[in-house]
Amino acid sequence: MAHKILCVAEKPAIAKSVANHLGGGNVNVRNVAGSQYVKNYEFDFAFGPPWGNCSVTMTSVIGHLYGLDFPQEYRKWNSCRPAQLFDAPVTETIDEDKKAIADNITRQARYSRVLFIWTDCDREGEFIGSEVRQAAFKGNARLEVKRAQFSNTERAHVIRAAQNPILLDERQVNAVGGRIEVDLRLGAIFTRFQTLTLQLMGGDLEDRIVSYGSCQFPTLGFVVDRYFRVQKFVPEKFWSIKVVEHRDDIDVTFSWRRHRLFDRMAVIILFERCLTARTARVSKLQKKPTSKWRPLPLTTVELQKLGSMFLRMDSQRVMKVAEDLYNKGWISYPRTETDSFDKGIDLRKLIEKQVQDQSWGPHAQGLLNGAFKQPRTGRNNDQAHPPIHPVNYVSPPSLSDDERRVYEFVVRRFLACCSDDAKGELTTIELDYGDEVFFTTGLLVLQRNYLDVYPYEKWESSQQLPTFVLGETFEPTQANITDGETTAPGYLTEPELISLMDANGIGTDATMAEHIAKIKERQYVQTQARPGGRGGGNTTNGANRGGRGGRGGRGGRGGRGGNAAEGGGGGSGGNGVQQFIPTTLGVALIEGYDAMGLDTSLGKPFLRKEMEIKMKEICAGTKTRNDFVHETLEQYRDVFVRSQQHVDVLKDVSFLFYPSLPVLFQSQSRAQNYVCHLIFHDPLLFKDIILLKI
């Protein structure tokens, strides 16, 4: 008699796809009582040794089966002091809509010899796999448990995964289990603390739930920090020198090697020396090959950043669409930190599937005809999934608009990775004029290569330079002093926010979009489209100086505190990029905790970054779950105790940003001192705040 194996996937779509591949089209489908979406798929499959030919039932869960909560006596907000939740017991729960799914697994396990888990191969998927195991053990505690290691639902990949099962990673299970407990406790403690504190102030806050999350607050902190930089920015005047030579009907502009100075008299003195010299000498004439590197293979963080820049979707929407494409079998698993392809992956076979497309098919064919290059090797490898790439071809018109844009981006990025770098020739000319050095460059693009299939990046030939001879001297056509002033950086955009979260360990590549969505949902921030053009930099005007040259001149290249603008491309431009503005409540919360003078403010990333490091230590086997939970809670307990001691500061700052609140500062002298302190340090920030008479 054939052995029976129970296979359980993380999502119904994955269960259906895997069942169809393994069952070879000979699959019986049965409904699951109490669940509209979960099905049981029955078929036979030859797994090979030691299992051999087996009868298989494939089913699924829908994400997590179980939850974690406090016992009933702790769930009401006034049932205990928030601090008691640091040590209160926790219990496992299951939602009503998940009971039928868990019961189905328990029933099917009674008749099975093996439980074969097909959850996603990441930390969260590993933990969901442990929940599946728990439900199955209720029906049969003697089950052998294995899991499939897979990163896409392409048929050959699925069959290979089925024939090479591995064990669940208990370390990852423990890391997620510990994080869930810590997040539950901290979220409940600080949410109750700040909500009950601020609701007592009445007004707009009287009925407001002011939630806390250990990732949400540092994310909000980044937005508020940039907001203050914009508000407090003070423009600085600067001056520069520009030289123009008109030759062969071309105006060649030479930039000052010093770029600019913030001392007008110094620039005038240097400029006068140039005029005194009268002639300029060509001191350097260089032509050399140059390249624009093709992009690295695609990671989750890059998909979210570039998706929000070029596809006019926020990061959460990009990830939702990518998940749908993965579930349908069009792309690989979209949650990965890996930016290098394993040498064993047949990239040419993947390219071959894209030849039939009318838009990028010719480029794919060119790669197969000899233009193929092995993709660049990045520095990151999560040892679980390859970079995001297409696994099958689908005609774009058959997809929804959002699916088409994400799928096209993934395909074009993959083909660009497999193409050669763009090649060009860079000409550099330097002049000695007086005691100063001026330069100009000219770019001639010779081979576009990857740029032909990847329109999201630009690299264009510049105006052709006329002939100059090394050592020649000439009197420049124009020599001007230009002036300008630095401009404020732009408000934080989603790609910038994701980069900050990634650099500071706030969340994982799989959860960053969720944290950003949460601070929007809580109305701690609002978004608006970034105005056209560049955010930050400087403005420049020409300044007439002497008889040689007139007004006019080029702008400088970025001011103090200015930030680089987003690139264009792909027909999307930068107009779809959203920027984040903190709401009054968002600013009040971050400023309130910062003003408490804590060693580590809840609005800063350091505590959460430590949590992420400790979870990695659990995965590496150098820390236990219990140690992680204890150490983390003790850190936050200290912060909580000090926050309670300084709770009046939070109230006072909230009143400052909500001047209409009916409750005034509890301490007139403290309030006056605090406001004076703020105005002394940030006079421009508070110039528009109306302080009530107290």
XYZ file of C-alpha atoms in Angstrom:
694
model
C 0.000 0.000 0.000
C 1.348 3.440 -0.976
C 2.338 5.783 1.810
C 0.197 8.862 2.293
C 1.872 12.252 2.438
C 0.194 15.472 3.565
C 1.554 18.562 1.806
C 0.613 22.014 3.155
C 1.356 25.312 1.396
C 1.216 28.844 2.808
C -1.371 30.076 0.293
C -4.175 28.430 -1.706
C -2.651 29.567 -5.012
C 0.651 27.844 -4.227
C -1.167 24.649 -3.202
C -3.071 24.590 -6.491
C 0.049 25.257 -8.591
C 2.211 22.654 -6.818
C -0.576 20.060 -6.951
C -1.042 20.535 -10.693
C 2.706 20.167 -11.318
C 3.150 17.098 -9.128
C -0.146 15.496 -10.114
C 0.516 15.899 -13.822
C -3.055 17.045 -14.448
C -4.584 13.990 -12.752
C -5.798 15.739 -9.584
C -9.017 15.352 -7.603
C -10.213 18.536 -5.906
C -12.273 18.491 -2.704
C -13.780 21.410 -0.805
C -12.907 22.040 2.826
C -15.906 22.558 5.075
C -15.888 26.003 6.669
C -13.310 27.560 4.333
C -14.211 29.202 1.060
C -10.696 29.382 -0.365
C -8.815 26.324 0.914
C -9.099 23.104 -1.132
C -7.721 19.583 -0.776
C -5.956 18.277 -3.892
C -5.497 14.508 -4.141
C -3.025 12.829 -6.524
C -0.176 10.298 -6.709
C 3.486 11.205 -7.019
C 6.799 9.323 -7.082
C 9.002 11.121 -4.567
C 11.903 8.752 -4.869
C 13.712 7.175 -1.914
C 12.950 6.787 0.882
C 9.284 7.598 0.313
C 8.789 6.152 -3.179
C 5.342 6.218 -4.822
C 2.880 7.956 -2.530
C -0.709 9.052 -2.287
C -0.702 12.805 -1.695
C -3.162 15.287 -0.240
C -2.128 18.879 -0.909
C -3.838 21.648 1.047
C -2.921 25.065 2.445
C -3.270 27.600 5.189
C -3.842 31.321 4.605
C -0.887 32.880 6.391
C -0.529 32.383 10.135
C -2.765 29.809 11.806
C -2.336 31.000 15.371
C -1.923 34.270 17.198
C -0.599 35.395 20.569
C -2.521 37.436 23.146
C -2.855 38.123 26.836
C -5.398 36.213 28.922
C -8.841 37.757 29.132
C -8.180 39.434 32.496
C -5.419 41.584 30.912
C -7.140 42.557 27.671
C -9.189 45.510 28.877
C -7.175 48.692 28.843
C -7.929 49.554 32.457
C -7.633 46.002 33.750
C -4.015 46.513 34.792
C -1.197 48.994 34.700
C 0.630 48.940 31.317
C 3.898 47.984 33.041
C 2.354 44.699 34.236
C 2.250 43.502 30.620
C 6.038 43.100 30.629
C 5.557 39.979 32.788
C 1.939 38.983 32.186
C 1.332 35.472 30.785
C 0.524 35.099 27.090
C -1.704 32.536 25.462
C -2.023 31.124 21.989
C -5.194 32.062 20.094
C -6.844 31.107 16.842
C -9.316 33.225 14.912
C -12.715 31.775 14.048
C -11.988 31.868 10.307
C -8.796 29.800 10.844
C -10.350 27.004 12.907
C -11.704 25.129 9.890
C -8.278 25.317 8.213
C -6.501 23.976 11.306
C -9.091 21.236 11.751
C -8.613 20.176 8.122
C -4.878 19.729 8.672
C -5.498 17.791 11.880
C -7.946 15.437 10.115
C -5.709 14.823 7.120
C -2.718 14.155 9.378
C -4.475 11.206 11.032
C -4.142 9.164 7.849
C -0.658 10.385 6.806
C 2.825 9.138 7.438
C 4.668 12.323 6.424
C 3.943 16.033 6.735
C 5.602 17.899 3.840
C 5.541 21.677 4.388
C 5.487 24.054 1.395
C 5.503 27.438 3.112
C 7.651 30.314 1.808
C 11.353 29.878 2.464
C 11.944 32.803 4.785
C 11.745 33.407 8.530
C 8.018 33.998 8.543
C 7.382 30.978 6.322
C 9.456 28.811 8.638
C 7.332 29.881 11.608
C 4.081 29.288 9.704
C 5.475 25.840 8.917
C 5.866 25.214 12.648
C 2.214 26.215 13.159
C 1.194 23.717 10.475
C 3.241 21.062 12.267
C 1.496 21.904 15.540
C -1.948 21.468 13.979
C -0.884 18.214 12.297
C 0.566 16.761 15.496
C -2.863 17.080 17.122
C -4.018 14.422 14.670
C -0.848 12.332 14.500
C 2.107 12.991 16.796
C 4.227 10.350 15.020
C 4.414 12.226 11.701
C 7.746 12.605 9.964
C 8.115 16.318 9.137
C 9.982 17.772 6.152
C 9.813 20.994 4.217
C 10.312 21.908 0.547
C 13.013 24.365 -0.432
C 11.755 26.342 -3.408
C 11.772 29.914 -4.722
C 9.279 29.779 -7.611
C 6.466 27.606 -8.903
C 7.940 26.667 -12.274
C 7.261 22.966 -12.886
C 10.837 21.612 -13.000
C 11.763 23.625 -9.904
C 8.733 22.300 -7.977
C 9.485 18.671 -8.893
C 13.122 19.108 -7.864
C 12.004 20.563 -4.512
C 9.584 17.663 -3.985
C 12.358 15.148 -4.484
C 14.845 16.919 -2.200
C 13.068 17.660 1.117
C 14.892 19.318 4.006
C 14.206 19.943 7.695
C 12.450 22.931 9.196
C 14.920 25.496 10.521
C 14.104 25.588 14.239
C 16.365 28.575 14.798
C 14.330 30.720 12.435
C 11.163 29.444 14.097
C 12.502 30.592 17.474
C 13.569 33.993 16.116
C 10.085 34.745 14.780
C 8.381 33.336 17.867
C 10.457 35.602 20.083
C 9.787 38.630 17.907
C 6.030 38.000 17.976
C 6.025 37.911 21.778
C 8.168 41.044 22.089
C 6.052 42.959 19.558
C 2.847 41.966 21.365
C 4.108 43.137 24.751
C 5.733 46.360 23.583
C 2.859 47.292 21.300
C 0.298 46.837 24.066
C 2.381 48.543 26.769
C 3.350 51.698 24.908
C 0.056 51.990 23.002
C -1.899 51.937 26.274
C 0.582 54.292 27.943
C 0.555 57.017 25.306
C -3.128 56.657 24.395
C -4.369 56.908 27.991
C -1.940 59.758 28.661
C -2.947 61.854 25.655
C -6.675 61.103 25.792
C -6.801 62.844 29.184
C -5.804 66.070 27.425
C -9.120 66.099 25.585
C -9.768 67.898 22.315
C -8.642 66.125 19.148
C -6.910 63.420 21.187
C -9.864 62.479 23.396
C -11.035 59.537 21.273
C -7.768 58.806 19.479
C -5.952 55.466 19.648
C -2.260 56.397 19.586
C -0.623 53.123 18.667
C 3.027 52.175 19.055
C 5.182 49.718 17.150
C 8.916 49.135 17.584
C 9.389 49.512 13.812
C 6.689 52.126 13.232
C 8.180 54.746 15.543
C 11.741 54.730 14.125
C 10.176 54.853 10.640
C 8.145 57.873 11.717
C 11.296 59.302 13.299
C 13.064 59.368 9.929
C 10.165 61.335 8.413
C 10.062 63.838 11.281
C 13.849 64.290 11.234
C 13.799 65.234 7.531
C 10.798 67.489 8.127
C 12.771 69.467 10.721
C 15.769 69.698 8.395
C 13.526 71.264 5.773
C 11.850 73.630 8.237
C 15.092 74.764 9.860
C 17.054 75.134 6.641
C 18.744 78.521 6.246
C 19.892 79.362 2.682
C 23.546 80.287 2.264
C 24.828 82.579 -0.436
C 27.679 81.311 -2.583
C 29.728 82.542 -5.516
C 31.520 80.813 -8.367
C 33.451 81.583 -11.568
C 32.389 80.474 -15.021
C 34.483 80.564 -18.175
C 33.015 80.256 -21.683
C 34.889 79.726 -24.936
C 33.034 80.101 -28.245
C 34.662 77.865 -30.856
C 33.362 76.263 -34.059
C 29.901 77.725 -33.377
C 29.816 75.925 -30.019
C 29.765 77.604 -26.604
C 31.937 75.486 -24.318
C 31.377 76.152 -20.606
C 34.258 75.452 -18.245
C 33.418 74.864 -14.581
C 35.569 76.011 -11.700
C 37.508 73.196 -10.062
C 36.807 74.753 -6.641
C 33.119 74.544 -7.576
C 32.058 77.462 -5.357
C 32.982 79.465 -2.277
C 30.839 81.045 0.412
C 33.123 84.116 0.637
C 32.317 86.747 -1.988
C 35.504 88.795 -1.511
C 37.689 85.711 -1.912
C 35.959 84.890 -5.203
C 36.386 88.463 -6.450
C 40.114 88.390 -5.675
C 40.581 85.064 -7.465
C 38.486 86.287 -10.378
C 40.568 89.466 -10.728
C 43.700 87.315 -10.947
C 42.103 85.426 -13.830
C 41.313 88.672 -15.642
C 44.846 89.917 -15.046
C 46.277 86.783 -16.653
C 44.063 87.432 -19.753
C 44.887 84.077 -21.424
C 44.039 80.531 -20.459
C 46.207 77.513 -21.247
C 44.968 73.984 -22.022
C 46.806 72.022 -19.329
C 45.066 68.677 -19.766
C 43.426 66.965 -22.727
C 42.363 63.405 -22.088
C 40.194 60.923 -23.926
C 39.505 57.624 -22.226
C 36.971 54.814 -22.432
C 34.240 54.874 -19.813
C 31.364 52.615 -18.864
C 28.018 52.768 -17.150
C 27.613 49.574 -15.190
C 24.594 47.371 -15.708
C 22.481 46.936 -12.588
C 22.936 44.190 -10.032
C 20.370 41.376 -9.856
C 17.131 42.502 -8.214
C 16.494 42.311 -4.455
C 13.298 43.046 -2.535
C 14.564 46.373 -1.209
C 15.530 47.523 -4.706
C 12.175 46.383 -6.101
C 10.344 48.470 -3.510
C 12.543 51.540 -4.006
C 12.582 51.489 -7.788
C 8.945 50.439 -8.002
C 7.868 53.509 -6.070
C 10.131 55.676 -8.244
C 9.245 54.393 -11.686
C 5.988 52.424 -11.506
C 3.823 54.974 -9.675
C 2.914 52.587 -6.881
C 3.763 52.684 -3.212
C 6.025 49.952 -1.883
C 3.169 47.994 -0.311
C 1.318 47.854 -3.618
C 4.485 46.836 -5.465
C 4.990 43.917 -3.076
C 1.340 42.855 -3.282
C 1.516 42.747 -7.082
C 4.857 40.918 -7.004
C 3.354 38.323 -4.636
C 0.454 37.822 -7.055
C 2.863 37.334 -9.971
C 4.817 34.811 -7.899
C 1.666 32.913 -6.910
C 0.691 32.697 -10.572
C 4.097 31.308 -11.505
C 5.419 34.241 -13.563
C 8.296 35.429 -11.350
C 10.475 33.987 -8.597
C 9.896 34.540 -4.885
C 9.879 38.332 -4.404
C 11.283 38.438 -0.865
C 15.034 38.027 -1.091
C 18.206 39.815 -0.030
C 20.347 38.001 -2.611
C 21.904 40.061 -5.407
C 23.978 37.295 -7.042
C 22.861 34.424 -9.270
C 24.123 30.986 -8.396
C 26.361 29.546 -11.106
C 24.052 26.536 -11.357
C 21.041 28.524 -12.601
C 20.542 28.212 -16.355
C 20.069 31.889 -17.158
C 20.015 31.318 -20.918
C 16.979 29.079 -20.542
C 15.177 31.860 -18.695
C 16.184 34.365 -21.396
C 14.920 31.995 -24.087
C 11.393 32.218 -22.667
C 11.349 35.993 -23.256
C 12.294 35.907 -26.940
C 8.657 35.821 -28.047
C 7.833 39.242 -26.608
C 7.478 42.055 -29.142
C 9.066 44.720 -26.931
C 12.064 43.055 -25.283
C 12.163 39.839 -27.336
C 14.727 41.144 -29.877
C 17.111 42.087 -27.069
C 16.661 38.647 -25.488
C 17.438 37.040 -28.838
C 20.564 39.156 -29.126
C 21.752 37.842 -25.779
C 21.273 34.271 -26.960
C 23.128 35.085 -30.181
C 26.312 35.914 -28.300
C 25.788 39.142 -26.358
C 25.070 37.345 -23.063
C 27.220 38.332 -20.077
C 27.228 36.654 -16.691
C 25.478 39.033 -14.248
C 27.514 41.023 -11.775
C 28.037 39.546 -8.331
C 26.700 41.559 -5.413
C 27.654 41.326 -1.760
C 24.452 39.896 -0.302
C 23.211 36.324 -0.185
C 20.439 35.211 2.177
C 21.201 31.543 1.345
C 17.502 30.972 0.707
C 16.376 32.556 -2.561
C 17.938 33.775 -5.804
C 17.454 37.360 -6.990
C 13.990 38.226 -8.304
C 13.669 37.164 -11.936
C 11.064 35.959 -14.431
C 10.528 32.195 -14.489
C 7.921 32.039 -17.256
C 6.704 34.280 -20.054
C 3.253 35.809 -19.954
C 1.873 38.160 -22.582
C 1.625 41.601 -20.906
C -1.887 42.353 -22.277
C -3.206 39.353 -20.317
C -2.134 40.975 -17.025
C -3.756 43.803 -15.094
C -2.154 47.221 -15.514
C -0.233 47.019 -12.226
C 0.822 43.416 -12.875
C 2.032 44.357 -16.356
C 4.212 47.190 -15.059
C 5.800 45.119 -12.287
C 6.306 42.094 -14.550
C 7.858 44.243 -17.279
C 10.191 45.864 -14.775
C 11.332 42.470 -13.417
C 11.931 41.132 -16.946
C 13.790 44.214 -18.158
C 15.927 44.283 -15.022
C 16.819 40.614 -15.512
C 17.724 41.082 -19.168
C 19.761 44.172 -18.280
C 21.715 42.113 -15.722
C 22.581 39.622 -18.448
C 23.720 42.359 -20.879
C 27.018 44.168 -21.205
C 27.784 47.512 -19.596
C 27.118 50.616 -21.674
C 30.331 51.835 -23.322
C 31.424 55.350 -24.132
C 34.311 57.749 -24.525
C 34.884 60.549 -22.031
C 36.828 63.655 -23.038
C 38.190 65.893 -20.262
C 39.729 69.322 -20.901
C 41.344 71.414 -18.176
C 42.401 75.054 -18.347
C 44.868 76.988 -16.225
C 43.475 80.509 -16.042
C 45.375 82.756 -13.674
C 45.927 80.653 -10.565
C 42.671 78.746 -11.057
C 41.773 75.510 -12.828
C 38.621 75.103 -14.936
C 37.368 71.979 -16.670
C 34.774 70.632 -19.040
C 33.838 67.111 -20.081
C 32.164 65.571 -23.088
C 30.603 62.125 -23.286
C 30.151 60.121 -26.457
C 28.032 56.981 -25.965
C 29.368 54.285 -28.295
C 27.383 51.189 -27.258
C 24.151 51.396 -25.246
C 24.007 47.638 -24.550
C 21.887 47.099 -21.391
C 20.326 50.567 -21.748
C 18.508 49.340 -24.871
C 16.296 47.130 -22.699
C 16.392 49.094 -19.433
C 14.803 52.538 -19.953
C 14.755 53.297 -16.222
C 18.304 54.671 -16.408
C 19.627 57.407 -18.688
C 23.089 57.930 -20.158
C 23.177 60.290 -23.109
C 25.929 61.774 -25.237
C 26.674 65.376 -24.362
C 27.236 68.199 -26.816
C 30.248 67.457 -28.991
C 33.346 69.382 -27.941
C 35.272 71.375 -30.553
C 38.984 70.775 -31.105
C 41.418 71.913 -28.432
C 45.191 71.340 -28.472
C 47.225 70.519 -25.394
C 49.339 73.520 -24.412
C 47.486 76.051 -26.554
C 46.590 79.427 -25.082
C 43.577 81.606 -25.817
C 41.630 84.487 -24.345
C 38.260 83.165 -23.163
C 35.176 84.609 -24.786
C 33.520 85.172 -21.407
C 34.518 85.085 -17.767
C 31.801 85.647 -15.183
C 31.214 85.546 -11.479
C 27.991 83.692 -10.760
C 26.105 83.682 -7.507
C 23.396 81.569 -5.982
C 22.145 80.149 -2.744
C 21.677 76.705 -1.296
C 18.133 75.361 -1.124
C 16.465 73.096 1.383
C 16.422 69.338 0.920
C 13.132 67.861 -0.162
C 10.836 66.037 2.201
C 11.574 62.337 2.550
C 10.471 60.193 -0.392
C 9.535 56.530 -0.172
C 12.738 55.291 -1.863
C 14.783 57.383 0.572
C 12.765 56.125 3.535
C 13.264 52.499 2.476
C 17.013 53.129 2.143
C 17.156 54.575 5.670
C 15.179 51.645 7.079
C 17.441 49.172 5.303
C 20.636 50.892 6.478
C 19.411 51.061 10.088
C 17.948 47.559 10.338
C 14.331 48.684 10.747
C 12.267 45.694 9.708
C 13.286 43.203 7.052
C 13.079 43.396 3.296
C 9.750 41.572 3.664
C 8.202 43.949 6.225
C 9.433 47.465 5.373
C 6.450 48.217 3.146
C 4.085 47.139 5.936
C 5.687 49.516 8.442
C 5.436 52.426 6.004
C 1.792 51.599 5.343
C 1.146 51.454 9.089
C 2.343 54.999 9.841
C 0.132 56.234 7.011
C -2.822 54.225 8.296
C -2.315 55.628 11.822
C -2.303 59.143 10.334
C 1.148 59.893 11.697
C 2.211 60.970 8.202
C 0.548 62.050 5.000
C 1.886 61.766 1.482
C 1.902 64.073 -1.489
C 3.485 63.945 -4.910
C 6.936 65.472 -4.999
C 6.849 68.653 -7.096
C 8.426 68.377 -10.537
C 12.128 68.968 -10.853
C 14.834 68.310 -8.353
C 14.356 68.430 -4.634
C 17.172 70.234 -2.904
C 20.330 71.662 -4.373
C 20.849 75.341 -5.084
C 19.810 78.239 -7.249
C 22.349 80.200 -9.224
C 22.349 83.501 -11.012
C 24.968 85.159 -13.121
C 26.652 88.283 -11.734
C 28.206 90.811 -14.090
C 31.801 91.499 -13.193
C 34.150 93.567 -15.327
C 33.977 94.155 -19.045
C 34.535 90.564 -20.069
C 31.303 88.602 -19.891
C 27.728 89.328 -18.936
C 24.883 87.868 -16.940
C 23.891 84.266 -17.104
C 25.426 81.050 -15.983
C 24.869 77.494 -15.010
C 23.454 76.371 -11.697
C 25.607 74.691 -9.153
C 25.385 70.988 -8.349
C 23.616 70.608 -5.027
C 23.602 72.751 -1.924
C 24.572 72.048 1.656
C 22.014 69.709 3.071
C 20.551 69.183 -0.396
C 19.848 65.685 -1.605
C 20.281 64.075 -4.969
C 17.246 63.995 -7.186
C 15.661 60.799 -8.303
C 16.543 59.581 -11.756
C 14.060 59.449 -14.554
C 13.301 56.779 -17.062
C 10.818 54.230 -18.156
C 8.313 56.820 -19.195
C 7.382 57.407 -15.584
C 9.624 60.299 -14.670
C 9.857 61.479 -11.091
C 6.364 62.923 -10.782
C 4.965 59.691 -9.373
C 7.348 59.726 -6.370
C 5.541 60.389 -3.105
C 7.053 62.421 -0.268
C 6.134 62.092 3.381
C 4.991 64.976 5.586
C 4.450 64.212 9.297
C 1.094 65.169 10.774
C 0.819 67.253 13.919
C 0.383 64.087 15.963
C 3.387 62.434 14.318
C 5.628 65.393 15.115
C 4.312 65.657 18.691
C 5.009 61.975 19.426
C 8.592 61.969 18.158
C 9.410 65.346 19.691
C 7.801 64.292 22.959
C 9.979 61.203 23.367
C 13.101 63.014 22.121
C 12.500 65.834 24.629
C 12.459 63.372 27.541
C 16.221 63.147 27.334
C 16.285 59.344 27.258
C 19.555 57.616 26.408
C 17.727 55.930 23.550
C 14.586 57.640 22.278
C 11.772 55.488 20.900
C 11.868 57.697 17.806
C 15.428 56.588 16.993
C 16.342 53.316 15.250
C 18.865 51.968 17.746
C 16.655 49.755 19.928
C 14.934 48.092 16.974
C 18.235 47.638 15.177
C 19.521 45.749 18.211
C 16.445 43.524 18.069
C 17.152 42.643 14.434
C 20.784 41.837 15.266
C 19.715 39.557 18.118
C 17.226 37.738 15.888
C 20.043 37.056 13.436
C 22.055 35.688 16.359
C 19.210 33.278 17.122
C 19.262 32.153 13.479
C 23.021 31.677 13.733
C 22.655 29.599 16.902
C 24.544 32.018 19.177
C 21.522 33.216 21.189
C 18.409 31.504 22.505
C 14.843 32.709 22.140
C 14.485 33.147 25.915
C 17.653 35.250 26.128
C 16.454 37.430 23.254
C 13.037 38.036 24.809
C 14.462 38.739 28.282
C 17.223 41.113 27.104
C 14.940 43.053 24.782
C 12.141 43.482 27.301
C 14.584 44.666 29.960
C 15.907 47.332 27.588
C 12.416 48.577 26.857
C 11.361 48.295 30.505
C 14.027 50.846 31.385
C 12.789 53.155 28.621
C 9.211 52.737 29.806
C 10.019 53.548 33.439
C 11.831 56.712 32.410
C 9.019 57.624 30.027
C 6.571 57.413 32.911
C 8.819 59.636 35.005
C 8.878 62.246 32.235
C 5.299 61.833 31.037
C 4.587 65.540 31.598
C 7.124 66.352 28.880
C 5.087 64.306 26.393
C 1.960 66.202 27.453
C 3.659 69.582 27.189
C 5.061 68.918 23.721
C 1.678 67.647 22.557
C 0.085 70.848 23.844
C 2.691 72.900 21.999
C 1.723 71.284 18.702
C -2.001 71.219 19.580
C -2.563 74.778 20.905
C -6.353 74.253 20.814
C -6.270 71.555 23.520
C -8.333 72.580 26.555
C -5.763 71.392 29.113
C -2.831 73.763 29.645
C 0.683 72.922 30.762
C 0.594 71.461 34.236
C 3.618 73.493 35.305
C 3.817 77.095 34.170
C 7.515 77.485 34.948
C 8.437 74.161 33.344
C 6.395 74.962 30.247
C 7.971 78.386 29.887
C 11.454 76.970 30.319
C 10.763 74.187 27.808
C 9.348 76.558 25.182
C 12.267 78.955 25.659
C 14.644 76.021 25.215
C 12.975 75.010 21.958
C 12.874 78.538 20.576
C 16.517 79.095 21.502
C 17.620 75.999 19.596
C 15.108 76.106 16.733
C 13.887 79.704 16.301
C 12.729 79.248 12.716
C 10.848 76.046 13.435
C 8.647 77.699 16.048
C 8.137 81.064 14.388
C 4.607 80.107 13.296
C 3.461 78.395 16.518
C 0.963 80.474 18.504
C 1.798 80.162 22.206
C -1.183 80.653 24.458
C -0.841 82.995 27.363
C -0.066 80.923 30.448
